[in-house]
Tab-separated table of C-alpha atoms in Angstrom:
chain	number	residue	atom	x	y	z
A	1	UNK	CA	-29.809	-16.159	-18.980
A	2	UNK	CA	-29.512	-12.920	-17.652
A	3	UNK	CA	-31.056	-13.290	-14.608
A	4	UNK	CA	-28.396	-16.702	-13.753
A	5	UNK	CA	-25.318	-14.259	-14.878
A	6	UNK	CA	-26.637	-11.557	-12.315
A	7	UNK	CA	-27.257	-13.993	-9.377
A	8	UNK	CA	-23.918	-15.477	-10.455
A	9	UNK	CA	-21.982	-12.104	-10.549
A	10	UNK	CA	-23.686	-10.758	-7.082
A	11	UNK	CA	-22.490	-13.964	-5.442
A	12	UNK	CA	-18.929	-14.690	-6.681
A	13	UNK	CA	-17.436	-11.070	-5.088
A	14	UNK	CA	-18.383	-11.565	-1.533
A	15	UNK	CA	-17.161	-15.615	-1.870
A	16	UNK	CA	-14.125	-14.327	-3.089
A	17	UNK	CA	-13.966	-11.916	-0.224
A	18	UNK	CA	-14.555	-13.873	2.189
A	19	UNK	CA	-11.970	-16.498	0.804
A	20	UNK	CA	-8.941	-13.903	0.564
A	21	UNK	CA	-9.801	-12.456	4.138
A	22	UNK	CA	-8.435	-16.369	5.381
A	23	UNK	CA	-5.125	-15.418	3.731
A	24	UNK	CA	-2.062	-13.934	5.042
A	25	UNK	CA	-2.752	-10.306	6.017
A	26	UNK	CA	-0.472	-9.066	8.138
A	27	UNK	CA	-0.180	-5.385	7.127
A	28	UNK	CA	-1.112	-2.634	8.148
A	29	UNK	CA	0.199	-0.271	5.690
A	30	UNK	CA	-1.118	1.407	2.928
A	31	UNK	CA	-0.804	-0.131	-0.210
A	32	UNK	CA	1.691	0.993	-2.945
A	33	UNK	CA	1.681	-2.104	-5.193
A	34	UNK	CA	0.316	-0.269	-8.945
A	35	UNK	CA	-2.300	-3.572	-10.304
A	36	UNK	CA	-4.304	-0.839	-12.650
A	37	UNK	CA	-4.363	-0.565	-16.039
A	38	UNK	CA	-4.201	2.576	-18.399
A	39	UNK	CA	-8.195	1.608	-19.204
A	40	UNK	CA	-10.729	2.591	-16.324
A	41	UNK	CA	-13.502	0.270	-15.342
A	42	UNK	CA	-15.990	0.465	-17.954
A	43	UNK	CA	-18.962	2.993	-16.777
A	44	UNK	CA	-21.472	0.342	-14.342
A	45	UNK	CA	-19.235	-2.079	-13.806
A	46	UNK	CA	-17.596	-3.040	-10.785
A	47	UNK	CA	-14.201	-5.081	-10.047
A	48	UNK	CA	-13.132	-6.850	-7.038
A	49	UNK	CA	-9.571	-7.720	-6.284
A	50	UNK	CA	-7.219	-9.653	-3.987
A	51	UNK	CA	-3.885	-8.360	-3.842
A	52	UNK	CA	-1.054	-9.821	-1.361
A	53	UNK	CA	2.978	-8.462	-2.113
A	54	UNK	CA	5.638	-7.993	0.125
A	55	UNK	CA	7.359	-4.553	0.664
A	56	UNK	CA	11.014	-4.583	0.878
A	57	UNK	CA	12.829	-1.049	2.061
A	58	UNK	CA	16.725	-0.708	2.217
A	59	UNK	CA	15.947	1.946	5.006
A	60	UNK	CA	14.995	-0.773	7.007
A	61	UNK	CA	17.206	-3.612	6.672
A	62	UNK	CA	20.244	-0.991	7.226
A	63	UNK	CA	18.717	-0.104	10.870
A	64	UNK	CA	18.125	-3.654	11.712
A	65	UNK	CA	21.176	-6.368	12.780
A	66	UNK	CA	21.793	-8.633	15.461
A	67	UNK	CA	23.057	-6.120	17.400
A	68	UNK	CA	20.280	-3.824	17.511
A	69	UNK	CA	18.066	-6.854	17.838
A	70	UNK	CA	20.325	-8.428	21.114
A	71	UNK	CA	19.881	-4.553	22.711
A	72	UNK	CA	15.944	-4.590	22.337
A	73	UNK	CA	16.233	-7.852	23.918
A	74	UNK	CA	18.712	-6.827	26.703
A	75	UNK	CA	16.760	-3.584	27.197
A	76	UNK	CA	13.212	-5.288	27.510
A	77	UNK	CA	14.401	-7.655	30.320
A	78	UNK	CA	15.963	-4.421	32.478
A	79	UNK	CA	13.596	-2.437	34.760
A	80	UNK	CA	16.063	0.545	34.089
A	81	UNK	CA	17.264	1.354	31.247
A	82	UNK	CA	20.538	3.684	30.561
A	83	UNK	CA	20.552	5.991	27.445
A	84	UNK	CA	23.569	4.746	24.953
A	85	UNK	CA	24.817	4.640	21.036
A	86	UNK	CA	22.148	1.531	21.404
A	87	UNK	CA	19.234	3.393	22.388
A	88	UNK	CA	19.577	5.543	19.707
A	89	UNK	CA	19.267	2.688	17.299
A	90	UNK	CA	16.546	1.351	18.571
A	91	UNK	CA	14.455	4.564	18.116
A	92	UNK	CA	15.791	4.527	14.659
A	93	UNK	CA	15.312	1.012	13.789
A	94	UNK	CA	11.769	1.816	14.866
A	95	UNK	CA	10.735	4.747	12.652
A	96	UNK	CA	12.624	3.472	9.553
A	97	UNK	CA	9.495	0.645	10.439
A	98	UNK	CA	6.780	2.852	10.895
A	99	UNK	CA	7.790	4.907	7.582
A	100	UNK	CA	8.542	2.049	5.767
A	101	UNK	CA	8.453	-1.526	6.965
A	102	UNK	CA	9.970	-5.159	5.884
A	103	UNK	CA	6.765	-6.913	5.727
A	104	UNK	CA	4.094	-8.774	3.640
A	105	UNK	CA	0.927	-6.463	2.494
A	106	UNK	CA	-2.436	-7.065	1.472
A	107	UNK	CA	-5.599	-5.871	0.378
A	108	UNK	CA	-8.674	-6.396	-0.778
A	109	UNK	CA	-10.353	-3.479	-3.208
A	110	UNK	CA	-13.624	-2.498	-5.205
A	111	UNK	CA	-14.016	-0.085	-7.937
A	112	UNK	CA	-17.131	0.757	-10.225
A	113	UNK	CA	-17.121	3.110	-13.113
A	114	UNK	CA	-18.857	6.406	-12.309
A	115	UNK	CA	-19.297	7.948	-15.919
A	116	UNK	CA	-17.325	6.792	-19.339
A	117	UNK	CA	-13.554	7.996	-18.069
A	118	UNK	CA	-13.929	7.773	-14.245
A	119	UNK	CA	-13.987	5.466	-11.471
A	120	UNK	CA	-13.257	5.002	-7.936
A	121	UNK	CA	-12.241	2.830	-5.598
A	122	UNK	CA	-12.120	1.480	-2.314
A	123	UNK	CA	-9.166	-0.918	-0.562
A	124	UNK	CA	-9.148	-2.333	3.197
A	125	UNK	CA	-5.223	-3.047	3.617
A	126	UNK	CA	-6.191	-4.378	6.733
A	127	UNK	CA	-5.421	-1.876	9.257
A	128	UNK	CA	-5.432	0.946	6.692
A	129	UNK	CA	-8.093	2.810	4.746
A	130	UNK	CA	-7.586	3.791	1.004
A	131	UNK	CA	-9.866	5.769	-1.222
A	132	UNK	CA	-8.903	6.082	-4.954
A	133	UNK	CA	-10.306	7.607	-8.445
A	134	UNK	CA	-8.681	7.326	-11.648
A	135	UNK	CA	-9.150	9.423	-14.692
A	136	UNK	CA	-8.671	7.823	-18.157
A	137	UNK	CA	-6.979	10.468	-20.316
A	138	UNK	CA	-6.559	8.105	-23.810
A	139	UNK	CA	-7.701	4.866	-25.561
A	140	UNK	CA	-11.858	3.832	-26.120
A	141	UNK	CA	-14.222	3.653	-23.352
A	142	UNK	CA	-15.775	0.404	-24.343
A	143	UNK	CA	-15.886	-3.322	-22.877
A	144	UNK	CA	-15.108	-6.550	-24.118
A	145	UNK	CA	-18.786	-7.138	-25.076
A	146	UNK	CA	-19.253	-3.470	-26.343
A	147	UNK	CA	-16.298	-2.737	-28.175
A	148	UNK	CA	-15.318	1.024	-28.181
A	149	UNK	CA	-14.737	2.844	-31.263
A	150	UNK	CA	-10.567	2.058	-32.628
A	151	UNK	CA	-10.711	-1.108	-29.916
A	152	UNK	CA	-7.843	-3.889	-31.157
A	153	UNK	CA	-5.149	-5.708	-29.489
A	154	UNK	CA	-2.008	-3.586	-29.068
A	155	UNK	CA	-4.394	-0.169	-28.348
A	156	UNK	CA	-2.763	2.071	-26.215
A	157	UNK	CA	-4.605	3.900	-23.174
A	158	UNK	CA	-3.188	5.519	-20.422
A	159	UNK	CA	-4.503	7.025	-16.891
A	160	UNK	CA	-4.024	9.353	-14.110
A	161	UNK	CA	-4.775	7.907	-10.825
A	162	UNK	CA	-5.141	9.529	-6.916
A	163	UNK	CA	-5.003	7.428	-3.792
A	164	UNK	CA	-5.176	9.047	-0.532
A	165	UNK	CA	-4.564	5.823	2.310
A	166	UNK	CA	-5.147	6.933	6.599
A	167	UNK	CA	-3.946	4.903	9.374
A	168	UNK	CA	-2.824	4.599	12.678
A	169	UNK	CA	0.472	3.594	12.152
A	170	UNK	CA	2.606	0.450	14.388
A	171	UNK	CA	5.509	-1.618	14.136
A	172	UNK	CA	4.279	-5.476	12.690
A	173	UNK	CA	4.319	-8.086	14.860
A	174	UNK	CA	8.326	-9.305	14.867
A	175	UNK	CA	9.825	-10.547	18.609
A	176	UNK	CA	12.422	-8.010	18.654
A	177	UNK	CA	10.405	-4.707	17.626
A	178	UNK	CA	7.787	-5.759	20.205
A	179	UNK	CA	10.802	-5.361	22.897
A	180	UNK	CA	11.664	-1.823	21.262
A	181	UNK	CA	8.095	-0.833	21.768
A	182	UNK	CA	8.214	-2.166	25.245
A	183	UNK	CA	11.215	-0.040	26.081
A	184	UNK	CA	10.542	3.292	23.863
A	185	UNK	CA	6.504	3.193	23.751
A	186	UNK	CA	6.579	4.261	20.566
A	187	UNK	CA	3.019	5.642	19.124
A	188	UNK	CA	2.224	7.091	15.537
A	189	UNK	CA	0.167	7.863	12.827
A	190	UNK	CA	0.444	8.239	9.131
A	191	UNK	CA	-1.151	9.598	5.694
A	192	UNK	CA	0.249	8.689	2.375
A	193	UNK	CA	-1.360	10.556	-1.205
A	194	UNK	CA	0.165	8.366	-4.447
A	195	UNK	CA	-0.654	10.121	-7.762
A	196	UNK	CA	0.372	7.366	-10.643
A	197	UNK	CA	0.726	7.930	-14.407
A	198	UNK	CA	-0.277	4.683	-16.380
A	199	UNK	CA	0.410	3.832	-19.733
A	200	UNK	CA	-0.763	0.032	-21.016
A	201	UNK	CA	-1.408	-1.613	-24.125
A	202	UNK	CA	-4.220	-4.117	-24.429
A	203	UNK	CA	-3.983	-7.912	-25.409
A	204	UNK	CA	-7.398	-8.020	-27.116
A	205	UNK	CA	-9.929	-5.610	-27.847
A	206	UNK	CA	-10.822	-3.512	-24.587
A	207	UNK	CA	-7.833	-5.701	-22.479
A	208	UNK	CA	-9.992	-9.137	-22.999
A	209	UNK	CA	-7.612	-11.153	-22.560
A	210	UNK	CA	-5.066	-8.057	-20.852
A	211	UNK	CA	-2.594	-6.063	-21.171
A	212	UNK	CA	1.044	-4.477	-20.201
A	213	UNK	CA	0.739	-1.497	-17.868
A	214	UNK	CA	3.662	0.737	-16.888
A	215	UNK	CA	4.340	3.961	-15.797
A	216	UNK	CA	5.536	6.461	-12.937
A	217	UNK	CA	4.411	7.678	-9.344
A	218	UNK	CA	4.540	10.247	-7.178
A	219	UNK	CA	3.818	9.635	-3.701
A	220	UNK	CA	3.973	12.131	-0.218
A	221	UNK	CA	3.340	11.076	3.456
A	222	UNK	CA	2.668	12.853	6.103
A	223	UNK	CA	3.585	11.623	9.446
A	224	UNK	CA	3.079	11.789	13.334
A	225	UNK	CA	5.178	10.107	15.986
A	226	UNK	CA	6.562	10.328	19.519
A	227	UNK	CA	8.529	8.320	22.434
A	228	UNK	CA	6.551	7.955	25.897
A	229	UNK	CA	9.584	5.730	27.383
A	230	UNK	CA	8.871	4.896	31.313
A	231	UNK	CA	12.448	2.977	32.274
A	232	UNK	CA	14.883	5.178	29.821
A	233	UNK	CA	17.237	7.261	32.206
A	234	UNK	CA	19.934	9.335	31.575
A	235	UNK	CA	22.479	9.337	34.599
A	236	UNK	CA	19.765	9.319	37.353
A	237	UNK	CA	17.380	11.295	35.576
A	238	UNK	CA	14.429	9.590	33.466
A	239	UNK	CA	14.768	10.610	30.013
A	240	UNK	CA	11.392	12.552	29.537
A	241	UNK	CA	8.936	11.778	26.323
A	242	UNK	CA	9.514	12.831	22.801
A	243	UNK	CA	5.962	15.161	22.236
A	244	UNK	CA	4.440	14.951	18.943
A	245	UNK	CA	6.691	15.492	16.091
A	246	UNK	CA	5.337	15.924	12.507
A	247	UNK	CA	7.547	14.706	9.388
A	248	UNK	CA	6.086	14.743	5.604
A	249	UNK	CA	8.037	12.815	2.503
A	250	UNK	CA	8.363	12.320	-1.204
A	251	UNK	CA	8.502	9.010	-3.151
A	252	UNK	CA	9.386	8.754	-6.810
A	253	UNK	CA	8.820	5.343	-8.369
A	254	UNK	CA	8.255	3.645	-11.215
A	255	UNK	CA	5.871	0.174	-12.067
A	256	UNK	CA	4.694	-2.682	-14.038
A	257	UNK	CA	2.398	-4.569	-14.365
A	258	UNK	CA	1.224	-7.844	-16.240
A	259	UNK	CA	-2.677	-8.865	-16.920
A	260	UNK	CA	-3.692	-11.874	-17.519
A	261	UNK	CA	-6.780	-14.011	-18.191
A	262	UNK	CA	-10.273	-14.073	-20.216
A	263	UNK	CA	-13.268	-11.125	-19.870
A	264	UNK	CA	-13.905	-11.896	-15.914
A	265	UNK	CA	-10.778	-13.286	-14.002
A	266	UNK	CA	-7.368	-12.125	-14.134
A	267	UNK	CA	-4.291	-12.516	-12.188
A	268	UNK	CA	-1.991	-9.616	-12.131
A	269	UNK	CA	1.574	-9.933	-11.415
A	270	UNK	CA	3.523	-6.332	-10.614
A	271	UNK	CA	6.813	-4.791	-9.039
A	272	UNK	CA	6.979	-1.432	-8.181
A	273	UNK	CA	9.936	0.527	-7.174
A	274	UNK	CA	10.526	3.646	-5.026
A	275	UNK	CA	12.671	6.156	-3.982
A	276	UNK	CA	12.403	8.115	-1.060
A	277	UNK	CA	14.241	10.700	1.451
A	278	UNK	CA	12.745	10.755	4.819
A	279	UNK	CA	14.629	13.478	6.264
A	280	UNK	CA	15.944	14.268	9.649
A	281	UNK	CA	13.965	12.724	12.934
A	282	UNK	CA	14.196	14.069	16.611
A	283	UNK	CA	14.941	11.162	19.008
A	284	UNK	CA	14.997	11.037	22.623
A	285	UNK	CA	17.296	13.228	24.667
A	286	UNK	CA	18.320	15.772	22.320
A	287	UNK	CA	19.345	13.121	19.228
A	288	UNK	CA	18.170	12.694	15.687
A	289	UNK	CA	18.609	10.183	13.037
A	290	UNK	CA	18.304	11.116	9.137
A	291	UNK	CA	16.835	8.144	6.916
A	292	UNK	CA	16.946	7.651	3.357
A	293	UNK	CA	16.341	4.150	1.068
A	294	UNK	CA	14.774	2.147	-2.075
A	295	UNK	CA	11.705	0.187	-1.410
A	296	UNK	CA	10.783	-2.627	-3.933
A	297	UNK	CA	6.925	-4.076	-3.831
A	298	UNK	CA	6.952	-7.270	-5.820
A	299	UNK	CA	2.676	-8.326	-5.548
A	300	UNK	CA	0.720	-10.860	-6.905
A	301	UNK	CA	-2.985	-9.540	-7.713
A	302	UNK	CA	-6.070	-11.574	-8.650
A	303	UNK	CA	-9.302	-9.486	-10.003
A	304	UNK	CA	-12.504	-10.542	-10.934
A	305	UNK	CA	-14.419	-8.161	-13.058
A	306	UNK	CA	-18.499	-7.790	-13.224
A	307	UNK	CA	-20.316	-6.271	-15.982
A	308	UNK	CA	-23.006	-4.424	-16.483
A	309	UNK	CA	-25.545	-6.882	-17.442
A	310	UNK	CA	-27.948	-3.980	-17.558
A	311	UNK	CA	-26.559	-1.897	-20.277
């Protein structure tokens, strides 16, 4: 029996891998959807997940119209281009992007429990790289078929998590911020730390069949970016590039989370909401745009988990 539950367990994570890799992934930014609970994997077990959500930033939509999109249009068809009001948009409709876009996001993550009230994780958000540990700071240590000590339905636990997510950041794949990267040849790059506090109470001894998570984040970026524009001219001078500029940002947010299912699968509905003031940004020829906004990640999470059929 064991030995059909192993080969059964080893299999099932890379079929489900290889299943939500056909899905829509379209981002490349790191993930800020919160699917944990306030209960750490169990210590040798691992859990795979699937998580796809959309990530919707007011900073974003409020740089973005028709008329910014006809100029990106208008300005990609011109072999010269001459520095206006527009131009200025466009560079701002393009970092308000980069820092925080309107896209769908995905990811697909692993995480095994290191010792009793640690584990650690890994997520490929397609494009971007996150590594996170999270420290269980109340509640039993136990697992559905081990039962800690004080284990019931309604338990409380609650967490401290760190994710630290790289990538080389780029505007997604939308017609009209293709033409403002034709015009501005925009280039940048991107690091984001989130530190969330999780509280959750289980539905079933050691979150069988569950549980409500909630709690607060913390998040800072730090940020690289410049213009290399080839056709932008002032008068009859060419505009010349925007070197390397380095930003960093807070985010304060707040999340929750519902888990659902029996001892191995679970699908995990969540929102998370954030606030954040990117400051002030150097444009092209002497300008600079200040950005500020709410970002909402609604995300829809499924998670198998695999226990340790050794212990």
């Amino acid at each position: 029996m064991k030995t059909t539950l192993l080969l059964f367990f080893r299999q099932r994570p890379v079929a489900l891998l290889a299943a939500a890799s056909l899905l829509l992934a379209t981002s490349c930014t790191a993930p800020r959807a919160i699917v944990t609970t306030g209960k750490v994997t169990p210590q040798g077990e691992f859990r795979v997940g699937y998580n796809q959500g959309f990530n919707v930033a007011t900073s974003s939509l409020s740089k973005v119209g028709s008329a910014v999109k006809e100029a990106a249009s208008q300005a990609a068809s011109q072999e010269k281009v001459d520095y206006t009001d527009a131009t200025t948009k466009l560079q701002a409709a393009a970092l308000a992007y980069v820092l925080d876009p309107v896209q769908p996001t995905a990811d697909l993550s692993i995480r095994y429990g290191i010792i009793p009230r640690l584990d650690a994780g890994y997520k490929y958000a397609f494009g971007s790289h996150v590594f996170d540990t999270q420290l269980q700071l109340l509640g039993p240590t136990g697992s559905p078929e081990n039962p800690g000590t004080g284990a019931a339905s309604g338990t409380t636990y609650a967490s401290i998590g760190l994710q630290f997510a790289t990538q080389r950041a780029k505007l997604p794949s939308l017609p009209f911020l293709d033409d403002i990267n034709s015009v501005l040849n925009f280039r940048a790059t991107r690091n984001d730390l989130l530190v969330p506090l999780t509280f959750s109470q289980s539905f079933g001894p050691e979150e069988e069949i569950g549980a409500i998570s909630y709690g607060l984040v913390y998040g800072h970026s730090w940020v690289s970016y410049g213009f290399a524009p080839e056709k932008i001219f002032n008068g009859a001078v060419k505009v010349p590039e925007l070197t390397l500029q380095k930003r960093n940002f807070s985010s304060f947010g707040g999340f929750v989370n519902l888990k659902l299912g029996y001892r191995y699968v679970y699908v995990i509905p969540a929102i998370s909401v954030f606030y954040q003031n990117y400051g002030d940004y150097a444009l092209l020829n002497g300008a600079s745009t200040s950005l500020s906004g709410v970002t909402f990640v609604p995300s829809l999470g499924f998670q198998l988990r695999v226990p340790n059929l050794f212990k």
